[in-house]
Coordinates of C-alpha atoms in Angstrom, one line a residue:
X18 CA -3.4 -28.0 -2.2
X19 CA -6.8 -29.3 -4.0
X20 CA -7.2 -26.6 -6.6
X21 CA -10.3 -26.3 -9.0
X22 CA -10.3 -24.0 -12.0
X23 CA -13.4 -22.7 -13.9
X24 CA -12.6 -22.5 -17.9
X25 CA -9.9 -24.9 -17.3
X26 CA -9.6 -25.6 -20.9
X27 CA -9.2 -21.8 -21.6
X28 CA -5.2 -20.2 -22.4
X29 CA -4.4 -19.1 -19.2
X30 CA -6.0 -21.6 -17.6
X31 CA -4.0 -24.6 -19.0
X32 CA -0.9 -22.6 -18.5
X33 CA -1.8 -22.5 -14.8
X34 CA -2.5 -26.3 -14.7
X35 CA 0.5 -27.4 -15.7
X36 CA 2.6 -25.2 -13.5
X37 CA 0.2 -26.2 -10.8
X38 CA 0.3 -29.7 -11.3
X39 CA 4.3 -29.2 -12.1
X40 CA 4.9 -28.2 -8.2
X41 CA 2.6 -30.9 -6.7
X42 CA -0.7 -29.9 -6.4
X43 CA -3.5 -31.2 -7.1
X44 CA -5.5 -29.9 -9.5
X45 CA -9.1 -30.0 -11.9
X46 CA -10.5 -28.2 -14.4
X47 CA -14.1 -27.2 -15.0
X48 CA -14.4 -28.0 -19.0
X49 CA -17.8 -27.8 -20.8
X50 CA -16.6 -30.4 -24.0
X51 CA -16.0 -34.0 -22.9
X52 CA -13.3 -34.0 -25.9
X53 CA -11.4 -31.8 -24.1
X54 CA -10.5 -34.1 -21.1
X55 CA -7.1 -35.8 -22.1
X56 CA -5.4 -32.3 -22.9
X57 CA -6.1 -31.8 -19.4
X58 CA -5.1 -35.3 -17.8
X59 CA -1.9 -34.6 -20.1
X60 CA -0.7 -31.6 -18.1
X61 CA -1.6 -33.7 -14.7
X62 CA -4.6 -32.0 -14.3
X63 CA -8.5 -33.9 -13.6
X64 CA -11.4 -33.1 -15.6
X65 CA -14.6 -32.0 -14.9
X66 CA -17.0 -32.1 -17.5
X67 CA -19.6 -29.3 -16.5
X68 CA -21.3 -26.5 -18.0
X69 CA -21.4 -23.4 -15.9
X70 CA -23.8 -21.6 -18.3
X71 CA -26.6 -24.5 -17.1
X72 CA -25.4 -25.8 -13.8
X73 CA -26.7 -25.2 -10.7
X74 CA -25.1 -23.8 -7.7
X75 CA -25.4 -27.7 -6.0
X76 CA -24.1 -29.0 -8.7
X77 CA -20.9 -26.5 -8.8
X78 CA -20.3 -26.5 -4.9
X79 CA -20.6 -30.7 -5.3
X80 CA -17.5 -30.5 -7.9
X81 CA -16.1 -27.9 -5.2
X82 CA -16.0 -30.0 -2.5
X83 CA -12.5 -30.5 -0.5
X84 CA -10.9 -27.7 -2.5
X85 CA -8.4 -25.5 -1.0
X86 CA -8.8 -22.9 -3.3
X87 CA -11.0 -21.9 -6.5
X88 CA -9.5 -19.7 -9.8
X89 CA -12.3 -18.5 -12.0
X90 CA -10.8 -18.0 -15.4
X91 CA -13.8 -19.0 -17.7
X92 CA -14.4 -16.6 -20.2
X93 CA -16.9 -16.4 -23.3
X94 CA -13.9 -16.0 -25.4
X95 CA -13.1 -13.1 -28.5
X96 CA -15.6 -14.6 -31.0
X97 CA -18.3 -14.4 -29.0
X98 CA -21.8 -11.9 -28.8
X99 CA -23.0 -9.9 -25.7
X100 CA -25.5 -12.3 -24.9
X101 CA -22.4 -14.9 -23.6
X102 CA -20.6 -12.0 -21.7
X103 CA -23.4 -11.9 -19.4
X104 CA -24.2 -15.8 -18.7
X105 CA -20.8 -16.7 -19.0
X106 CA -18.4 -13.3 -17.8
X107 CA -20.7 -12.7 -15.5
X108 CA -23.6 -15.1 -14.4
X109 CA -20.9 -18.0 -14.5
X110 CA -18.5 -16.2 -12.7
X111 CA -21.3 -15.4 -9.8
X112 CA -22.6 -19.1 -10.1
X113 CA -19.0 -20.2 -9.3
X114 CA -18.6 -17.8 -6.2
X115 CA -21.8 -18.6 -4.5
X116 CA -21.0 -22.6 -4.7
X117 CA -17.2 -21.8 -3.2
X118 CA -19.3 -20.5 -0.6
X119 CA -21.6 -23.1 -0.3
X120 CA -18.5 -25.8 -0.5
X121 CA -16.8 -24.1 1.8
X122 CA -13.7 -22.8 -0.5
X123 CA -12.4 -19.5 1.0
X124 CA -9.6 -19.1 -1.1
X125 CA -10.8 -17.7 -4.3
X126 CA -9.4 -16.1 -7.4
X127 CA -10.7 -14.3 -10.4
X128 CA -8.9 -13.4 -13.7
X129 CA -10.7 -10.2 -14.9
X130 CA -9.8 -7.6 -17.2
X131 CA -8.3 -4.5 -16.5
X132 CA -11.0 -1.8 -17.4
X133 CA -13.7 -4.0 -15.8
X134 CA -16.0 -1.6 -14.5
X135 CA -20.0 -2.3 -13.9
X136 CA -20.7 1.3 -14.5
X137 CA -18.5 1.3 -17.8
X138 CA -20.7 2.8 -20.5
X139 CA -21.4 1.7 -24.4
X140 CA -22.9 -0.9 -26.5
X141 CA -20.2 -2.4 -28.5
X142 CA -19.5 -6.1 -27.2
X143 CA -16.3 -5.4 -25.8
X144 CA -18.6 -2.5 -23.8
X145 CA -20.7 -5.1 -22.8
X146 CA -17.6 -8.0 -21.7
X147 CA -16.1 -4.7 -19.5
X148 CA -19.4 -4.0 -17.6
X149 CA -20.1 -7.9 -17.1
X150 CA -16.9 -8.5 -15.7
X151 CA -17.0 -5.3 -13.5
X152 CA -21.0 -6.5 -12.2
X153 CA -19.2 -9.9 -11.7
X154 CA -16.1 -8.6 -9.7
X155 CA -18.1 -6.2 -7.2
X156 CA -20.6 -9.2 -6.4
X157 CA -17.3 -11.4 -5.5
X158 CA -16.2 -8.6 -3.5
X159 CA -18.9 -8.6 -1.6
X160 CA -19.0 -11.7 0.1
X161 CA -17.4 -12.1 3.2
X162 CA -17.1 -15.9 3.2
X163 CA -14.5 -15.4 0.4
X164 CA -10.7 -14.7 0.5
X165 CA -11.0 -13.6 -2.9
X166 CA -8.2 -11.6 -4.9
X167 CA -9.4 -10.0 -8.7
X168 CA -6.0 -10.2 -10.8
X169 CA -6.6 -7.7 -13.8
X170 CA -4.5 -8.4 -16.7
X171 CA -3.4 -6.0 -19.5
X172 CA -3.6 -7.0 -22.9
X173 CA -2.9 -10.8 -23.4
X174 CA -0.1 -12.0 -25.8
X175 CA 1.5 -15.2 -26.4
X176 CA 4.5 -14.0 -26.1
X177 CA 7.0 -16.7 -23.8
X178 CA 6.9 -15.3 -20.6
X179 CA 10.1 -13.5 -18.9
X180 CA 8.9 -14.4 -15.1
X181 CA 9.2 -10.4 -14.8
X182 CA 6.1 -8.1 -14.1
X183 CA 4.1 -5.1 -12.6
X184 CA 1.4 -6.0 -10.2
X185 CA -0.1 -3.0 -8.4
X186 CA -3.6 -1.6 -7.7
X187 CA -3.2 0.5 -10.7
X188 CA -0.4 -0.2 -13.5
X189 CA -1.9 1.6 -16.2
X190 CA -2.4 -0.3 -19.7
X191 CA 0.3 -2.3 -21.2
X192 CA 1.0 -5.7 -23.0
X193 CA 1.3 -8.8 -20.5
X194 CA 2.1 -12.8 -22.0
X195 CA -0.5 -15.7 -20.6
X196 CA 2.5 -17.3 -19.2
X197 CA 3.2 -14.5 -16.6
X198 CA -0.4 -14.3 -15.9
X199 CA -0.5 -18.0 -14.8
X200 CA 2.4 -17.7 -12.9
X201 CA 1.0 -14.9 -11.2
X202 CA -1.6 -17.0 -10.5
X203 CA 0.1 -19.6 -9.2
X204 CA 2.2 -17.4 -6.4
X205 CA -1.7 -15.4 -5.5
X206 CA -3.3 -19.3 -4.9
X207 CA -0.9 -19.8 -2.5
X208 CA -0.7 -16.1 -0.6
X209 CA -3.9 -15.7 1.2
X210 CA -2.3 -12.7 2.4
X211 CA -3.4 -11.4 -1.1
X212 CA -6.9 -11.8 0.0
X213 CA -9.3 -8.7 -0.2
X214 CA -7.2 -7.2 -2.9
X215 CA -7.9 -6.2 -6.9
X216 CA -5.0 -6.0 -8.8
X217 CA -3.1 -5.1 -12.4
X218 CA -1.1 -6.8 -13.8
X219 CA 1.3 -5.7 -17.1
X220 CA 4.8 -6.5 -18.0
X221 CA 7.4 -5.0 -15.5
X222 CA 10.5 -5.5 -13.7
X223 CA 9.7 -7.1 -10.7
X224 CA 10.4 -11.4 -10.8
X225 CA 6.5 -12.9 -9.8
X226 CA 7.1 -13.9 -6.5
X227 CA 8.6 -10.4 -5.5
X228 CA 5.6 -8.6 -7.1
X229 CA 3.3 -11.1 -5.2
X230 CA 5.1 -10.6 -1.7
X231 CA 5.4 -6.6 -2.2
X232 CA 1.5 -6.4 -2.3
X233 CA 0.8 -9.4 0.4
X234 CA -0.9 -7.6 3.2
X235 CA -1.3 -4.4 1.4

């Protein structure tokens, strides 16, 4: 598979790229710094220099084209303001969606955040990041020329991952390491049969490809 990842310079995101690239796919990140390209290349994955927060939709679905599937895990990251929630947690993560569409690119997952909730109230940033991502989920669930699954993680460590986890439409809160989240995201890329669902995701018992298959189809 051809695999494209937004924010692919982001934590989770390089995690994913090497296990990706690890098990033979083919696979590019969407970075917005030039000097970020050989990290990528190192883990065997191709750069794309481009900056969702001024890119057009041409522009994205161009960098789209012949993909199999598309992750968006870009995310204005901890130090930002509320102004960068919106254009990059949300407006980037709609600009990505509409040129999968455009491209073609059924297959399409989001990393969210559980809580994520476009009705969630309050003007603290972290108020702000939760409604952004929840506006940015409901659009992506609302187009029908995606296969799109929203993976909600609980709160991220860097913890090494133990490969065991809780995956469910509701898990309630609890700690999750980066690793187990892209290795999640590695087994949802390649079940379509995941498609149409939103999902959390904590620390559990379940091995990853278990907890994918047990909610396949669900």
């Amino acid at each position: 598979m051809r695999i494209v990842i937004a924010g692919g310079h982001g934590q989770i995101a390089l995690r994913l790229e090497r296990l990706l690239a690890a098990r033979g796919d083919e696979v590019a990140g969407i970075i917005r710094k030039p000097e970020q390209a050989d990290e990528l290349r190192q883990l065997g994955a191709e750069p794309i220099v481009l900056d969702l927060e001024s890119a057009s939709v041409e522009e994205v679905a161009e960098r789209l084209a012949g993909a199999d599937a598309a992750v968006f895990a870009a995310g204005a990251g901890p130090g930002s303001g509320a102004e960068r929630k919106e254009t990059v947690d949300k407006a980037a993560a709609i600009l990505f969606a509409d040129a999968a569409v455009r491209a073609g690119v059924r297959r399409f997952v989001v990393v969210s955040s559980m809580g994520a909730d476009p009705a969630h109230e309050g003007d603290e940033v972290f108020d702000v990041y939760l409604r952004a991502k929840g506006e940015a989920d409901a659009y992506v669930r609302g187009l029908d020329a995606l296969d799109w699954t929203i993976l909600r993680p609980g709160r991220l460590t860097d913890d090494a991952g133990t490969g065991l986890v809780r995956l469910e439409a509701h898990t309630g809160r609890g700690p999750i390491p980066r690793d187990d989240v892209a290795a999640v995201l590695a087994e949802l890329v390649d079940t379509p049969a995941t498609a149409g669902l939103t999902l959390e995701l904590i620390s559990g018992p379940a091995p990853v490809s278990v907890a994918v298959k047990s909610v396949a189809g669900n």
